[in-house]
Structure formats: structure tokens, C-alpha cells
Tab-separated table of C-alpha atoms and ligand atoms in Angstrom:
chain	number	residue	atom	x	y	z
A	1170	MET	CA	-0.424	0.392	-0.031
A	1171	LYS	CA	1.821	3.535	-1.229
A	1172	ILE	CA	1.228	5.632	1.632
A	1173	THR	CA	1.274	9.762	0.947
A	1174	LEU	CA	2.006	12.084	4.064
A	1175	VAL	CA	-0.155	15.284	3.636
A	1176	VAL	CA	1.340	18.077	5.543
A	1177	LEU	CA	-1.249	20.872	6.078
A	1178	THR	CA	0.195	24.050	6.581
A	1179	LEU	CA	-1.068	28.268	7.376
A	1180	ASN	CA	1.364	30.041	7.976
A	1181	GLU	CA	4.363	27.772	9.317
A	1182	TYR	CA	7.191	28.934	7.117
A	1183	GLU	CA	9.656	28.700	10.394
A	1184	SER	CA	8.830	25.729	12.252
A	1185	MET	CA	9.249	23.492	8.977
A	1186	GLN	CA	12.751	24.787	8.420
A	1187	GLU	CA	12.459	22.969	11.067
A	1188	ILE	CA	10.779	19.776	11.134
A	1189	MET	CA	10.359	18.527	7.267
A	1190	PRO	CA	14.104	17.774	6.680
A	1191	GLN	CA	13.556	15.460	10.279
A	1192	ILE	CA	11.790	13.655	7.457
A	1193	ASP	CA	12.931	11.090	5.799
A	1194	ARG	CA	11.738	11.064	1.862
A	1195	SER	CA	11.860	8.077	1.534
A	1196	CYS	CA	9.531	6.370	4.102
A	1197	VAL	CA	6.363	7.509	2.272
A	1198	ASP	CA	5.265	7.165	-1.424
A	1199	GLN	CA	4.926	10.891	-1.995
A	1200	ILE	CA	4.409	14.371	0.137
A	1201	LEU	CA	2.204	16.222	-0.707
A	1202	VAL	CA	1.866	19.929	1.437
A	1203	VAL	CA	-1.284	21.035	1.370
A	1204	ASP	CA	-1.084	24.926	2.063
A	1205	GLY	CA	-3.937	27.694	3.124
A	1206	GLY	CA	-2.818	30.724	1.480
A	1207	SER	CA	0.459	31.437	3.818
A	1208	THR	CA	2.045	34.035	2.859
A	1209	ASP	CA	5.046	33.562	5.127
A	1210	GLY	CA	7.248	32.362	2.909
A	1211	THR	CA	5.767	28.959	3.302
A	1212	ILE	CA	5.276	28.110	-0.786
A	1213	GLU	CA	8.769	29.292	-1.258
A	1214	TYR	CA	10.230	27.081	1.095
A	1215	CYS	CA	8.716	23.952	-0.363
A	1216	GLN	CA	9.731	25.763	-4.263
A	1217	GLU	CA	12.426	25.536	-2.393
A	1218	HIS	CA	13.061	22.843	-1.682
A	1219	GLY	CA	11.546	20.476	-4.685
A	1220	TYR	CA	8.370	19.697	-1.790
A	1221	GLU	CA	5.162	18.996	-4.085
A	1222	TYR	CA	2.055	21.388	-3.572
A	1223	TYR	CA	-1.251	22.618	-3.207
A	1224	ILE	CA	-2.994	25.909	-2.120
A	1225	GLN	CA	-6.210	25.255	-1.504
A	1226	LYS	CA	-9.148	27.272	-2.569
A	1227	LYS	CA	-11.385	27.100	-0.152
A	1228	LYS	CA	-10.515	28.526	3.423
A	1229	GLY	CA	-10.338	25.214	6.466
A	1230	ILE	CA	-8.132	22.339	6.613
A	1231	ARG	CA	-11.383	19.763	5.746
A	1232	HIS	CA	-10.982	22.019	2.081
A	1233	ALA	CA	-7.408	20.995	2.849
A	1234	TYR	CA	-8.123	17.697	3.163
A	1235	THR	CA	-10.655	17.517	0.020
A	1236	GLU	CA	-9.573	19.798	-2.638
A	1237	ALA	CA	-6.550	17.731	-1.774
A	1238	LEU	CA	-7.174	13.766	-2.858
A	1239	GLU	CA	-7.113	14.084	-6.732
A	1240	HIS	CA	-3.231	15.329	-5.466
A	1241	ILE	CA	-3.394	12.306	-3.249
A	1242	ARG	CA	-1.781	9.502	-5.362
A	1243	GLY	CA	-1.001	6.857	-2.292
A	1244	ASP	CA	-3.392	4.403	-0.690
A	1245	ALA	CA	-2.707	5.457	2.012
A	1246	ILE	CA	-3.433	9.596	3.910
A	1247	LEU	CA	-0.285	10.047	6.510
A	1248	SER	CA	-1.684	13.587	8.272
A	1249	PHE	CA	0.898	15.581	9.705
A	1250	SER	CA	1.197	19.299	11.393
A	1251	PRO	CA	5.043	20.677	10.210
A	1252	ASP	CA	4.622	23.132	13.272
A	1253	GLY	CA	6.185	20.586	16.225
A	1254	ASN	CA	2.993	18.947	17.799
A	1255	CYS	CA	4.119	16.182	16.145
A	1256	ARG	CA	7.140	14.035	16.510
A	1257	VAL	CA	9.195	13.051	13.301
A	1258	GLU	CA	10.248	10.823	15.164
A	1259	ASP	CA	6.738	9.264	16.382
A	1260	MET	CA	6.430	8.500	12.305
A	1261	ALA	CA	7.895	5.333	11.100
A	1262	PRO	CA	6.472	3.045	14.496
A	1263	LEU	CA	3.452	4.803	12.534
A	1264	ILE	CA	3.350	3.432	9.462
A	1265	ALA	CA	5.274	-0.102	11.221
A	1266	LYS	CA	2.064	-0.449	12.457
A	1267	PHE	CA	-0.047	0.415	10.349
A	1268	ARG	CA	1.180	-2.390	7.682
A	1269	GLU	CA	1.686	-4.493	10.285
A	1270	GLY	CA	-2.000	-5.441	11.021
A	1271	ALA	CA	-3.351	-4.527	7.691
A	1272	TYR	CA	-5.812	-1.433	9.643
A	1273	ASP	CA	-7.940	0.711	8.320
A	1274	LEU	CA	-7.115	3.713	11.207
A	1275	VAL	CA	-3.834	4.125	12.685
A	1276	ILE	CA	-3.619	6.967	15.724
A	1277	ALA	CA	-0.504	8.881	16.327
A	1278	SER	CA	-1.985	9.368	20.163
A	1279	ARG	CA	-0.708	12.910	22.598
A	1280	TYR	CA	-1.886	10.722	25.279
A	1281	PHE	CA	-0.693	7.009	24.580
A	1282	ASP	CA	-0.104	4.701	27.952
A	1283	GLY	CA	-0.102	7.909	29.925
A	1284	ALA	CA	1.028	10.503	27.327
A	1285	LYS	CA	1.091	13.954	28.460
A	1286	SER	CA	0.631	16.390	25.646
A	1287	GLU	CA	3.261	19.434	26.305
A	1288	ASP	CA	0.512	21.876	23.228
A	1289	ASP	CA	-1.972	21.799	25.759
A	1290	ASP	CA	-3.178	24.178	28.018
A	1291	LEU	CA	-6.450	24.027	30.648
A	1292	ILE	CA	-9.003	23.595	28.800
A	1293	THR	CA	-8.055	21.961	25.706
A	1294	SER	CA	-6.717	18.395	27.465
A	1295	PHE	CA	-10.256	18.731	28.785
A	1296	GLY	CA	-11.703	19.237	25.822
A	1297	ASN	CA	-9.707	16.274	24.193
A	1298	TRP	CA	-10.160	13.979	27.622
A	1299	LEU	CA	-14.440	14.496	27.136
A	1300	PHE	CA	-14.602	14.641	23.548
A	1301	THR	CA	-12.493	11.426	23.183
A	1302	GLY	CA	-14.127	9.801	25.863
A	1303	THR	CA	-17.690	10.778	24.744
A	1304	VAL	CA	-16.461	8.877	21.229
A	1305	ASN	CA	-16.138	5.691	23.189
A	1306	LEU	CA	-19.151	5.847	25.007
A	1307	LEU	CA	-21.715	6.696	22.356
A	1308	PHE	CA	-19.587	4.280	19.676
A	1309	GLY	CA	-17.899	1.281	21.703
A	1310	ALA	CA	-14.585	3.010	20.977
A	1311	HIS	CA	-10.962	2.394	22.968
A	1312	TYR	CA	-9.419	5.909	21.745
A	1313	THR	CA	-7.426	8.070	24.055
A	1314	ASP	CA	-7.249	10.704	21.326
A	1315	ALA	CA	-10.192	10.774	18.726
A	1316	MET	CA	-8.957	14.000	17.678
A	1317	THR	CA	-5.147	14.270	16.312
A	1318	ILE	CA	-4.457	15.303	12.550
A	1319	TYR	CA	-1.444	13.241	13.520
A	1320	ARG	CA	-3.310	10.015	12.333
A	1321	LEU	CA	-2.481	7.372	8.523
A	1322	TYR	CA	-5.701	5.219	7.486
A	1323	ARG	CA	-6.852	3.834	3.841
A	1324	LYS	CA	-7.802	6.554	1.344
A	1325	GLN	CA	-11.045	4.858	0.117
A	1326	ILE	CA	-12.552	4.623	4.498
A	1327	VAL	CA	-12.816	8.761	3.711
A	1328	TYR	CA	-15.426	7.568	1.091
A	1329	ASP	CA	-16.764	5.153	2.888
A	1330	LEU	CA	-17.428	7.167	5.810
A	1331	GLU	CA	-18.811	10.317	3.551
A	1332	LEU	CA	-15.953	12.640	5.210
A	1333	ASP	CA	-15.948	13.869	1.722
A	1334	GLN	CA	-18.955	15.228	1.753
A	1335	ASP	CA	-19.993	18.809	2.053
A	1336	LYS	CA	-23.412	17.703	4.145
A	1337	PRO	CA	-22.064	16.496	7.222
A	1338	TYR	CA	-20.824	19.651	7.883
A	1339	GLU	CA	-22.704	22.413	6.805
A	1340	THR	CA	-25.386	23.331	9.141
A	1341	PHE	CA	-23.491	22.819	12.158
A	1342	GLU	CA	-20.357	24.994	10.026
A	1343	LYS	CA	-23.181	27.525	9.510
A	1344	TRP	CA	-24.575	27.374	13.083
A	1345	TYR	CA	-21.684	28.462	14.369
A	1346	ARG	CA	-19.826	29.794	11.458
A	1347	THR	CA	-16.687	28.350	11.026
A	1348	THR	CA	-15.469	25.453	9.553
A	1349	LEU	CA	-14.438	21.805	10.707
A	1350	SER	CA	-11.775	19.322	9.876
A	1351	TRP	CA	-12.830	16.084	9.169
A	1352	GLU	CA	-10.552	13.674	12.120
A	1353	PRO	CA	-13.174	13.845	15.272
A	1354	MET	CA	-15.741	11.977	12.517
A	1355	MET	CA	-13.768	9.845	11.429
A	1356	SER	CA	-13.097	8.551	14.650
A	1357	ALA	CA	-16.282	8.510	15.538
A	1358	ARG	CA	-17.585	6.820	11.907
A	1359	ALA	CA	-14.790	5.052	12.622
A	1360	ALA	CA	-15.648	3.148	15.402
A	1361	LYS	CA	-19.340	2.926	14.710
A	1362	ARG	CA	-18.993	0.721	11.231
A	1363	LYS	CA	-16.306	-1.557	12.583
A	1364	LEU	CA	-13.691	-0.689	10.960
A	1365	ARG	CA	-9.867	-1.804	11.983
A	1366	ILE	CA	-8.694	1.045	14.386
A	1367	GLY	CA	-5.171	1.316	15.805
A	1368	GLU	CA	-2.547	3.400	18.108
A	1369	THR	CA	0.348	4.654	18.298
A	1370	LEU	CA	1.960	6.980	21.033
A	1371	GLY	CA	1.746	10.959	19.510
A	1372	TYR	CA	4.252	12.261	21.575
A	1373	GLU	CA	3.364	16.247	21.394
A	1374	PRO	CA	5.576	18.635	22.170
A	1375	ALA	CA	4.750	22.543	22.085
A	1376	ARG	CA	4.189	24.481	18.611
A	1377	ILE	CA	7.244	25.813	17.107
A	1378	ALA	CA	6.617	29.196	16.439
A	1379	GLY	CA	3.555	30.693	14.122
A	1380	VAL	CA	0.291	30.922	15.407
A	1381	ARG	CA	-2.798	28.322	16.851
A	1382	LYS	CA	-5.175	28.104	14.106
A	1383	LEU	CA	-7.532	26.308	16.635
A	1384	GLN	CA	-11.185	26.774	17.319
A	1385	ILE	CA	-12.395	26.093	20.462
A	1386	ILE	CA	-15.198	27.107	20.618
A	1387	ARG	CA	-16.793	27.221	17.288
A	1388	TRP	CA	-15.098	23.606	17.560
A	1389	GLY	CA	-15.864	22.177	19.989
A	1390	LEU	CA	-19.351	22.607	19.271
A	1391	GLY	CA	-19.575	21.275	16.132
A	1392	TYR	CA	-17.593	18.359	16.691
A	1393	TYR	CA	-19.333	17.431	19.744
A	1394	SER	CA	-22.790	18.176	17.933
A	1395	GLN	CA	-21.331	15.799	14.984
A	1396	PHE	CA	-20.765	13.223	17.811
A	1397	ILE	CA	-24.618	13.144	18.591
A	1398	ARG	CA	-25.930	13.574	15.630
A	1399	ASP	CA	-24.137	10.433	14.138
A	1400	TRP	CA	-24.463	8.073	16.774
A	1401	LEU	CA	-28.156	9.399	16.069
A	1402	PHE	CA	-28.497	9.241	13.112
A	1403	TRP	CA	-25.791	8.101	10.753
A	1404	LYS	CA	-25.835	4.549	9.966
B	79	LIG	N1	-4.002	23.647	4.033
B	79	LIG	C1	-4.235	24.542	5.466
B	79	LIG	N2	-3.574	24.558	6.906
B	79	LIG	C2	-3.879	24.789	7.991
B	79	LIG	C3	-5.211	25.513	8.123
B	79	LIG	N3	-5.774	25.772	9.725
B	79	LIG	C4	-4.440	25.519	10.162
B	79	LIG	N4	-3.903	24.136	8.957
B	79	LIG	C5	-2.586	24.132	9.348
B	79	LIG	O1	-3.007	22.375	10.085
B	79	LIG	C6	-1.642	21.859	11.688
B	79	LIG	C7	-2.421	22.053	12.822
B	79	LIG	O2	-2.981	23.370	13.017
B	79	LIG	P1	-2.836	23.751	14.436
B	79	LIG	O3	-2.902	25.647	13.717
B	79	LIG	O4	-1.427	24.060	15.420
B	79	LIG	O5	-3.831	23.826	15.352
B	79	LIG	P2	-3.507	22.975	16.565
B	79	LIG	O6	-2.829	22.267	15.273
B	79	LIG	O7	-5.092	22.565	16.757
B	79	LIG	O8	-3.103	23.772	17.594
B	79	LIG	P3	-2.408	24.669	17.811
B	79	LIG	O9	-0.919	23.137	17.758
B	79	LIG	O10	-1.902	24.912	19.866
B	79	LIG	O11	-1.976	25.345	17.780
B	79	LIG	C8	-1.106	24.284	11.774
B	79	LIG	O12	0.030	22.968	11.339
B	79	LIG	C9	-1.617	24.863	10.532
B	79	LIG	O13	-0.628	25.241	9.923
B	79	LIG	C10	-6.111	25.290	6.970
B	79	LIG	O14	-7.047	26.190	6.579
B	79	LIG	N5	-5.036	24.669	5.660
B	80	LIG	MG1	-0.298	22.393	16.494
């Protein structure tokens, strides 16, 4: 199975300079930087270092993913944040686990085996605990981290779980005036469909530089609403 590393960027020039050289280009089959319209030199960095990149047309991480789909040549997607939150050394064990067990989804969990995230504050640490607990309770899963970007999954599950469609997001995005990502719903739906799910350690250091884009209240409301709806209605 061919793996595409999808690197999500929105003004991450400073962090990328430190993180990208650490990635062994031979451990995946394609590296695709998907950019949300950076103006800080991120694109120029990609050009200088020969990274394939795609600049999304619509705003928000889920559009980064859906627009990138046609440029992803791999059969599996490894999503990665180059802001310092994803340790490059955790990538090889993640890939090994995915390959060894014919998994549909393997998560590089920030809380695996009691680990802690150095990027968390009181609110995000409580939020991640609550959201992961909710997914486990509602969908009978055993995640230690249902929310993280750092994960590797078969591309086909995007279509099977309808993550590429606008419909599962639209209503709540309108209510809470935001754009959601697809990781939380992927975790919930993968569990509801009883897909083969695994976890490895994805220890999370603090962000190196740049600005946090996380919208705590809006995304919290949006993701929680999706969980409840999918628990009640999604088959
Ligand atoms: N392509 C694209 N990337 C984005 C977008 N929003 C955020 N990103 C990138 O996605 C990754 C994760 O976003 P972050 O802002 O780090 O969000 P987070 O990890 O939840 O929050 P912190 O790490 O706590 O700052 C980062 O590398 C961002 O630059 C977007 O709209 N499009
Ligand atoms: Mg981050």
C-alpha cells in the first residue's frame, strides 16, 4: 500500500525549516504539502526544497483535505502538522503498525499509555479528554485520542465514511460560523462501522513558532454536535 504524507500548512515557515529536514523522504511514497494560503514564505520554502505542494481554493482544513484528494497518489493518507506538534520520530512506528496489522486507521495518540501533550493547556486537555471519552462511550471505541491530526488511514475510508462530502459538516458550520476538519468525525464513524483501528504513541511537543489556528469554542460545539447526530442517525 502506497502512503502519501499530507503536510498541512498555514503560515508555518519557521517551524517547517526545523521539521521538514527531519523527514526521511524515502519512508513514504509521496509528500504533498497542502497550503491554506500562506504569506510567510511557506510556499517559497516548498519550491526551494522541491516539495510538491497544492494551494487550496476554499478556506479551512477540511477543504485542504478534500481538494487534495485528487492529488494524493497513495492508497493511504498520513496527515501531519509541521508546526512542531508532530514528532517525526513517531512516524516510523505509526507506519509500521499500519502495515503490520492491515489497519483501516492508526492514530498517533498524544495520550497513548498515559502520555501528556506539551501543547495542551487546561482547556484543550479537558476538551480532548471529554471528546475522546464521548466517542468511546457513544461508539464503543477504545481511543486514547480521537481528535489528533497525526494519523494514517486507508484513503478509501474517506469515501466509505462520507468525509469528503459537504453535507455532514454544513449545518453545524453554519450554526457555529466556522469550518470544521474531518478527524473527529472520522474517529466516530470508523468506530461505528467497526473498522480496524489501532494506536501508537504520538507524543506532542509544544508548537515551535507561528500562530494557533484552533477555534476552541466553535470547533468544540461543531464536533460535539456531529458526535450526537452520528450516534443517533448515521448508519
Ligand atoms: N492547509 C491548511 N492548513 C491549515 C489550516 N488551518 C491550520 N492549518 C495547519 O494545520 C496544522 C494544525 O493547525 P494548528 O493551528 O496547529 O492547530 P492545532 O494543532 O489544533 O493548534 P495548536 O497546535 O495548539 O496551535 C498546522 O500546521 C496549521 O498550519 C487551513 O485552513 N489549511
Ligand atoms: Mg498544532
